[in-house]
């Protein structure tokens, strides 16, 4: 089962991708998480990516494509994977198609989590991310048991650098210009599915499992 999560920043791609990964036993591959791990570990890739991420811009395609294509050739991806945050541009989607067709494969589902821009800024300012394991919470919609501490690993929670309102507005602009065209791209391929991302996260997940099968 090879799935792509589409949707605006803060639509809930990561939240749903983690739930899909747990239920269907496939790895969750998030390019944003990969970059944040590289930033945390002080790698050269992390330093390059940070320059773009902090401004709400996309990291250049050439820094992303090989990274993902190498990742999904690893053994844990044999039964599929859920891609979160990739592809994000038409050239990335084309590179993915090319790499998949070279091994006789293709994407099964592209799931668009639809949330209007008005809801996004509110969601982002309340999001908290774990510095330890990358788990994501929301101070209102998905709070932790102990304030400021991750339920899973106990590490501290932070507000992501790119979740400041001014950066979020820029990310939304970039999303509409560069990523939204992918909806049409995957519609043409007949794999596009849409779910309402404004409802409770468990109801969003129920809509997704209806598409993917129990
Ligand atoms: P990335 O980390 O992918 O960020 P994003 O796409 O902007 O998406 P987010 O992670 O912010 O949101 P999400 O949809 O995962 O929402 P979440 O589940 O957390 O990328 C970051 C940056 O890296 C990019 O800007 C770019 O610079 C770079 N990058 C990454 N991939 C790239 C690529 N392929 N090419 C180029 N550059 C790339 O949910 C948000 C909040 O809402 C949470 O607090 C959550 O608890 C809450 N929530 C979730 N669902 C619900 C619900 N149903 N109701 C209420 N609250 C909810
Ligand atoms: Mg995410």
mmCIF file of C-alpha atoms and ligand atoms in Angstrom:
data_model
loop_
_atom_site.group_PDB
_atom_site.id
_atom_site.type_symbol
_atom_site.label_atom_id
_atom_site.label_comp_id
_atom_site.label_asym_id
_atom_site.label_seq_id
_atom_site.Cartn_x
_atom_site.Cartn_y
_atom_site.Cartn_z
ATOM 1 C CA UNK A 1 0.000 0.000 0.000
ATOM 2 C CA UNK A 2 1.747 3.136 -1.229
ATOM 3 C CA UNK A 3 0.095 6.333 -0.071
ATOM 4 C CA UNK A 4 0.802 10.037 -0.502
ATOM 5 C CA UNK A 5 -0.649 12.544 1.969
ATOM 6 C CA UNK A 6 -1.534 15.894 0.438
ATOM 7 C CA UNK A 7 -2.865 18.991 2.145
ATOM 8 C CA UNK A 8 -1.955 22.475 3.305
ATOM 9 C CA UNK A 9 0.559 23.005 6.111
ATOM 10 C CA UNK A 10 -1.255 22.069 9.315
ATOM 11 C CA UNK A 11 -4.048 20.165 7.568
ATOM 12 C CA UNK A 12 -3.212 17.100 9.670
ATOM 13 C CA UNK A 13 -1.070 15.117 7.220
ATOM 14 C CA UNK A 14 1.386 14.083 9.915
ATOM 15 C CA UNK A 15 -1.351 13.249 12.427
ATOM 16 C CA UNK A 16 -3.165 10.998 9.946
ATOM 17 C CA UNK A 17 0.025 9.511 8.451
ATOM 18 C CA UNK A 18 1.089 8.289 11.906
ATOM 19 C CA UNK A 19 -2.327 6.661 12.434
ATOM 20 C CA UNK A 20 -2.208 5.008 8.988
ATOM 21 C CA UNK A 21 1.328 3.739 9.645
ATOM 22 C CA UNK A 22 0.263 2.206 12.972
ATOM 23 C CA UNK A 23 -2.906 0.551 11.632
ATOM 24 C CA UNK A 24 -1.555 -0.800 8.344
ATOM 25 C CA UNK A 25 2.004 -1.565 9.482
ATOM 26 C CA UNK A 26 3.796 0.581 6.911
ATOM 27 C CA UNK A 27 6.504 3.189 7.642
ATOM 28 C CA UNK A 28 5.642 6.888 7.853
ATOM 29 C CA UNK A 29 8.116 8.875 5.766
ATOM 30 C CA UNK A 30 7.940 12.607 6.468
ATOM 31 C CA UNK A 31 10.421 14.826 4.645
ATOM 32 C CA UNK A 32 9.751 17.603 7.181
ATOM 33 C CA UNK A 33 10.663 15.226 10.034
ATOM 34 C CA UNK A 34 13.791 14.088 8.152
ATOM 35 C CA UNK A 35 14.908 17.717 7.745
ATOM 36 C CA UNK A 36 14.123 18.558 11.382
ATOM 37 C CA UNK A 37 16.144 15.521 12.542
ATOM 38 C CA UNK A 38 19.044 16.722 10.374
ATOM 39 C CA UNK A 39 18.788 20.235 11.831
ATOM 40 C CA UNK A 40 18.795 18.800 15.350
ATOM 41 C CA UNK A 41 21.841 16.646 14.576
ATOM 42 C CA UNK A 42 23.707 19.590 13.025
ATOM 43 C CA UNK A 43 24.236 17.976 9.602
ATOM 44 C CA UNK A 44 25.133 19.866 6.434
ATOM 45 C CA UNK A 45 21.763 18.933 4.909
ATOM 46 C CA UNK A 46 20.039 20.287 8.021
ATOM 47 C CA UNK A 47 21.876 23.614 7.770
ATOM 48 C CA UNK A 48 20.903 23.986 4.100
ATOM 49 C CA UNK A 49 17.264 22.995 4.700
ATOM 50 C CA UNK A 50 16.882 25.346 7.675
ATOM 51 C CA UNK A 51 17.626 28.409 5.531
ATOM 52 C CA UNK A 52 14.488 27.680 3.495
ATOM 53 C CA UNK A 53 12.255 26.203 6.172
ATOM 54 C CA UNK A 54 12.573 29.179 8.536
ATOM 55 C CA UNK A 55 11.325 31.462 5.752
ATOM 56 C CA UNK A 56 8.403 29.158 4.926
ATOM 57 C CA UNK A 57 9.946 28.313 1.541
ATOM 58 C CA UNK A 58 10.374 24.878 -0.001
ATOM 59 C CA UNK A 59 13.759 23.211 0.174
ATOM 60 C CA UNK A 60 15.121 22.856 -3.415
ATOM 61 C CA UNK A 61 13.961 19.701 -5.226
ATOM 62 C CA UNK A 62 17.502 18.371 -5.648
ATOM 63 C CA UNK A 63 17.949 18.174 -1.859
ATOM 64 C CA UNK A 64 14.718 16.200 -1.425
ATOM 65 C CA UNK A 65 14.206 13.761 -4.284
ATOM 66 C CA UNK A 66 17.158 11.376 -3.846
ATOM 67 C CA UNK A 67 16.648 11.355 -0.115
ATOM 68 C CA UNK A 68 13.103 9.974 -0.456
ATOM 69 C CA UNK A 69 13.898 7.602 -3.310
ATOM 70 C CA UNK A 70 16.760 6.077 -1.286
ATOM 71 C CA UNK A 71 14.508 5.813 1.749
ATOM 72 C CA UNK A 72 11.716 3.843 0.099
ATOM 73 C CA UNK A 73 14.197 1.268 -1.234
ATOM 74 C CA UNK A 74 14.909 0.176 2.346
ATOM 75 C CA UNK A 75 13.599 -3.238 3.496
ATOM 76 C CA UNK A 76 10.885 -1.873 5.824
ATOM 77 C CA UNK A 77 9.156 -0.363 2.764
ATOM 78 C CA UNK A 78 8.495 -3.736 1.110
ATOM 79 C CA UNK A 79 4.771 -3.649 1.901
ATOM 80 C CA UNK A 80 4.433 0.044 1.131
ATOM 81 C CA UNK A 81 4.717 3.355 2.976
ATOM 82 C CA UNK A 82 2.924 6.574 3.654
ATOM 83 C CA UNK A 83 4.666 9.649 2.264
ATOM 84 C CA UNK A 84 3.949 12.841 4.211
ATOM 85 C CA UNK A 85 5.191 16.121 2.756
ATOM 86 C CA UNK A 86 6.516 14.567 -0.450
ATOM 87 C CA UNK A 87 5.992 15.157 -3.318
ATOM 88 C CA UNK A 88 5.397 18.862 -2.940
ATOM 89 C CA UNK A 89 6.065 20.117 -6.461
ATOM 90 C CA UNK A 90 5.275 18.772 -9.937
ATOM 91 C CA UNK A 91 8.977 17.995 -10.616
ATOM 92 C CA UNK A 92 9.096 15.980 -7.354
ATOM 93 C CA UNK A 93 5.967 14.034 -8.397
ATOM 94 C CA UNK A 94 7.476 13.332 -11.810
ATOM 95 C CA UNK A 95 10.750 12.153 -10.238
ATOM 96 C CA UNK A 96 8.785 9.872 -7.915
ATOM 97 C CA UNK A 97 6.783 8.403 -10.817
ATOM 98 C CA UNK A 98 9.955 7.789 -12.779
ATOM 99 C CA UNK A 99 11.661 6.030 -9.864
ATOM 100 C CA UNK A 100 8.571 3.903 -9.178
ATOM 101 C CA UNK A 101 7.914 2.925 -12.776
ATOM 102 C CA UNK A 102 11.563 1.851 -13.100
ATOM 103 C CA UNK A 103 10.776 -0.870 -10.542
ATOM 104 C CA UNK A 104 7.303 -1.604 -11.944
ATOM 105 C CA UNK A 105 5.401 0.148 -9.170
ATOM 106 C CA UNK A 106 3.024 3.077 -8.777
ATOM 107 C CA UNK A 107 1.208 5.052 -6.081
ATOM 108 C CA UNK A 108 -2.060 3.472 -4.890
ATOM 109 C CA UNK A 109 -3.686 6.463 -3.188
ATOM 110 C CA UNK A 110 -3.090 10.195 -2.881
ATOM 111 C CA UNK A 111 -5.194 11.435 0.043
ATOM 112 C CA UNK A 112 -5.927 15.144 0.248
ATOM 113 C CA UNK A 113 -6.765 16.333 3.758
ATOM 114 C CA UNK A 114 -8.861 19.404 3.006
ATOM 115 C CA UNK A 115 -8.792 22.298 5.506
ATOM 116 C CA UNK A 116 -9.570 25.936 4.585
ATOM 117 C CA UNK A 117 -6.837 28.530 5.166
ATOM 118 C CA UNK A 118 -8.870 30.245 7.934
ATOM 119 C CA UNK A 119 -8.478 27.201 10.203
ATOM 120 C CA UNK A 120 -4.785 26.743 9.554
ATOM 121 C CA UNK A 121 -3.169 29.626 11.449
ATOM 122 C CA UNK A 122 -5.167 28.759 14.597
ATOM 123 C CA UNK A 123 -4.064 25.148 14.413
ATOM 124 C CA UNK A 124 -0.410 25.960 13.903
ATOM 125 C CA UNK A 125 -0.103 28.385 16.789
ATOM 126 C CA UNK A 126 -1.449 25.650 19.111
ATOM 127 C CA UNK A 127 0.699 22.854 17.747
ATOM 128 C CA UNK A 128 3.492 21.501 19.926
ATOM 129 C CA UNK A 129 6.139 19.086 18.684
ATOM 130 C CA UNK A 130 8.275 16.742 20.788
ATOM 131 C CA UNK A 131 12.032 17.403 20.555
ATOM 132 C CA UNK A 132 12.682 13.740 21.385
ATOM 133 C CA UNK A 133 10.475 11.569 19.155
ATOM 134 C CA UNK A 134 8.743 14.096 16.886
ATOM 135 C CA UNK A 135 5.219 13.335 18.158
ATOM 136 C CA UNK A 136 2.759 16.149 17.500
ATOM 137 C CA UNK A 137 0.138 17.568 19.847
ATOM 138 C CA UNK A 138 -2.203 20.527 20.038
ATOM 139 C CA UNK A 139 -2.757 22.536 23.207
ATOM 140 C CA UNK A 140 -6.557 22.471 22.664
ATOM 141 C CA UNK A 141 -7.402 19.689 20.181
ATOM 142 C CA UNK A 142 -4.878 17.057 21.285
ATOM 143 C CA UNK A 143 -3.291 18.008 24.632
ATOM 144 C CA UNK A 144 -0.649 15.968 26.453
ATOM 145 C CA UNK A 145 -1.340 14.430 29.875
ATOM 146 C CA UNK A 146 1.416 16.536 31.492
ATOM 147 C CA UNK A 147 1.696 20.086 30.121
ATOM 148 C CA UNK A 148 4.829 20.618 28.017
ATOM 149 C CA UNK A 149 5.949 16.946 28.154
ATOM 150 C CA UNK A 150 5.549 14.267 25.484
ATOM 151 C CA UNK A 151 3.126 11.425 26.353
ATOM 152 C CA UNK A 152 5.282 8.915 24.482
ATOM 153 C CA UNK A 153 8.861 9.698 25.529
ATOM 154 C CA UNK A 154 8.594 12.402 28.215
ATOM 155 C CA UNK A 155 10.830 14.911 26.364
ATOM 156 C CA UNK A 156 10.037 18.637 26.136
ATOM 157 C CA UNK A 157 7.565 20.056 23.641
ATOM 158 C CA UNK A 158 8.352 23.084 21.482
ATOM 159 C CA UNK A 159 6.576 25.436 19.060
ATOM 160 C CA UNK A 160 8.195 24.790 15.666
ATOM 161 C CA UNK A 161 10.251 27.749 14.358
ATOM 162 C CA UNK A 162 8.149 27.801 11.182
ATOM 163 C CA UNK A 163 4.812 27.871 13.061
ATOM 164 C CA UNK A 164 4.961 31.594 13.815
ATOM 165 C CA UNK A 165 1.912 33.255 12.177
ATOM 166 C CA UNK A 166 3.912 35.290 9.623
ATOM 167 C CA UNK A 167 5.803 32.200 8.451
ATOM 168 C CA UNK A 168 2.595 30.140 8.318
ATOM 169 C CA UNK A 169 1.048 32.689 5.925
ATOM 170 C CA UNK A 170 4.066 32.347 3.667
ATOM 171 C CA UNK A 171 3.873 28.534 3.807
ATOM 172 C CA UNK A 172 0.219 28.721 2.784
ATOM 173 C CA UNK A 173 1.095 30.925 -0.176
ATOM 174 C CA UNK A 174 3.824 28.503 -1.262
ATOM 175 C CA UNK A 175 1.386 25.599 -0.806
ATOM 176 C CA UNK A 176 -1.209 27.149 -3.128
ATOM 177 C CA UNK A 177 1.371 28.014 -5.763
ATOM 178 C CA UNK A 178 3.520 24.901 -5.811
ATOM 179 C CA UNK A 179 1.801 21.977 -4.076
ATOM 180 C CA UNK A 180 -1.923 22.350 -4.770
ATOM 181 C CA UNK A 181 -1.385 21.611 -8.503
ATOM 182 C CA UNK A 182 -0.560 18.052 -7.405
ATOM 183 C CA UNK A 183 -4.264 17.458 -6.689
ATOM 184 C CA UNK A 184 -4.992 17.766 -10.388
ATOM 185 C CA UNK A 185 -1.888 15.707 -11.211
ATOM 186 C CA UNK A 186 -3.065 12.747 -9.106
ATOM 187 C CA UNK A 187 -6.705 13.180 -10.193
ATOM 188 C CA UNK A 188 -5.549 12.577 -13.743
ATOM 189 C CA UNK A 189 -3.842 9.387 -12.579
ATOM 190 C CA UNK A 190 -7.108 8.223 -10.988
ATOM 191 C CA UNK A 191 -5.671 7.802 -7.475
ATOM 192 C CA UNK A 192 -6.884 11.040 -5.847
ATOM 193 C CA UNK A 193 -9.131 10.772 -2.755
ATOM 194 C CA UNK A 194 -10.321 13.655 -0.609
ATOM 195 C CA UNK A 195 -11.278 13.766 3.077
ATOM 196 C CA UNK A 196 -12.673 16.619 5.171
ATOM 197 C CA UNK A 197 -9.850 17.598 7.549
ATOM 198 C CA UNK A 198 -11.911 20.041 9.621
ATOM 199 C CA UNK A 199 -13.666 17.382 11.708
ATOM 200 C CA UNK A 200 -12.280 15.572 14.777
ATOM 201 C CA UNK A 201 -9.016 13.746 13.961
ATOM 202 C CA UNK A 202 -10.574 10.336 14.712
ATOM 203 C CA UNK A 203 -13.385 11.072 12.253
ATOM 204 C CA UNK A 204 -10.828 12.103 9.624
ATOM 205 C CA UNK A 205 -9.112 8.766 10.223
ATOM 206 C CA UNK A 206 -12.412 6.882 9.914
ATOM 207 C CA UNK A 207 -12.929 8.484 6.488
ATOM 208 C CA UNK A 208 -9.413 7.419 5.480
ATOM 209 C CA UNK A 209 -9.858 3.801 6.608
ATOM 210 C CA UNK A 210 -13.082 3.691 4.599
ATOM 211 C CA UNK A 211 -11.006 4.519 1.522
ATOM 212 C CA UNK A 212 -8.114 2.170 2.332
ATOM 213 C CA UNK A 213 -10.234 -0.716 3.652
ATOM 214 C CA UNK A 214 -10.397 -2.073 7.211
HETATM 215 P P1 LIG B 1 6.436 19.695 6.892
HETATM 216 O O1 LIG B 1 6.974 19.273 8.177
HETATM 217 O O2 LIG B 1 5.965 18.670 5.922
HETATM 218 O O3 LIG B 1 5.316 20.794 7.146
HETATM 219 P P2 LIG B 1 3.912 21.126 6.428
HETATM 220 O O4 LIG B 1 3.545 20.477 5.151
HETATM 221 O O5 LIG B 1 3.912 22.591 6.401
HETATM 222 O O6 LIG B 1 2.921 20.449 7.304
HETATM 223 P P3 LIG B 1 2.879 20.415 8.832
HETATM 224 O O7 LIG B 1 3.773 19.357 9.349
HETATM 225 O O8 LIG B 1 3.058 21.804 9.346
HETATM 226 O O9 LIG B 1 1.339 20.041 9.039
HETATM 227 P P4 LIG B 1 0.607 18.636 8.998
HETATM 228 O O10 LIG B 1 -0.307 18.638 7.825
HETATM 229 O O11 LIG B 1 1.558 17.502 9.150
HETATM 230 O O12 LIG B 1 -0.302 18.795 10.285
HETATM 231 P P5 LIG B 1 -0.222 18.115 11.727
HETATM 232 O O13 LIG B 1 -0.673 16.689 11.643
HETATM 233 O O14 LIG B 1 1.059 18.407 12.415
HETATM 234 O O15 LIG B 1 7.524 20.596 6.134
HETATM 235 C C1 LIG B 1 8.173 21.654 6.799
HETATM 236 C C2 LIG B 1 9.086 22.372 5.833
HETATM 237 O O16 LIG B 1 10.088 21.462 5.344
HETATM 238 C C3 LIG B 1 8.416 22.924 4.561
HETATM 239 O O17 LIG B 1 7.854 24.202 4.768
HETATM 240 C C4 LIG B 1 9.607 22.941 3.595
HETATM 241 O O18 LIG B 1 10.429 24.055 3.831
HETATM 242 C C5 LIG B 1 10.379 21.696 3.980
HETATM 243 N N1 LIG B 1 9.975 20.516 3.188
HETATM 244 C C6 LIG B 1 9.410 19.361 3.652
HETATM 245 N N2 LIG B 1 9.169 18.497 2.657
HETATM 246 C C7 LIG B 1 9.585 19.109 1.518
HETATM 247 C C8 LIG B 1 9.587 18.743 0.147
HETATM 248 N N3 LIG B 1 9.099 17.564 -0.271
HETATM 249 N N4 LIG B 1 10.079 19.633 -0.746
HETATM 250 C C9 LIG B 1 10.571 20.818 -0.366
HETATM 251 N N5 LIG B 1 10.600 21.230 0.914
HETATM 252 C C10 LIG B 1 10.110 20.391 1.844
HETATM 253 O O19 LIG B 1 -1.416 18.928 12.427
HETATM 254 C C11 LIG B 1 -1.283 20.334 12.692
HETATM 255 C C12 LIG B 1 -1.876 20.664 14.084
HETATM 256 O O20 LIG B 1 -3.281 20.475 14.053
HETATM 257 C C13 LIG B 1 -1.358 19.744 15.204
HETATM 258 O O21 LIG B 1 -1.216 20.482 16.373
HETATM 259 C C14 LIG B 1 -2.453 18.686 15.336
HETATM 260 O O22 LIG B 1 -2.516 18.149 16.653
HETATM 261 C C15 LIG B 1 -3.703 19.478 14.992
HETATM 262 N N6 LIG B 1 -4.713 18.667 14.286
HETATM 263 C C16 LIG B 1 -4.502 17.680 13.373
HETATM 264 N N7 LIG B 1 -5.678 17.176 12.936
HETATM 265 C C17 LIG B 1 -6.656 17.900 13.564
HETATM 266 C C18 LIG B 1 -8.088 17.874 13.532
HETATM 267 N N8 LIG B 1 -8.761 17.020 12.724
HETATM 268 N N9 LIG B 1 -8.746 18.772 14.312
HETATM 269 C C19 LIG B 1 -8.080 19.644 15.111
HETATM 270 N N10 LIG B 1 -6.741 19.711 15.197
HETATM 271 C C20 LIG B 1 -6.031 18.860 14.430
HETATM 272 MG MG1 LIG B 2 3.646 17.351 9.395
#
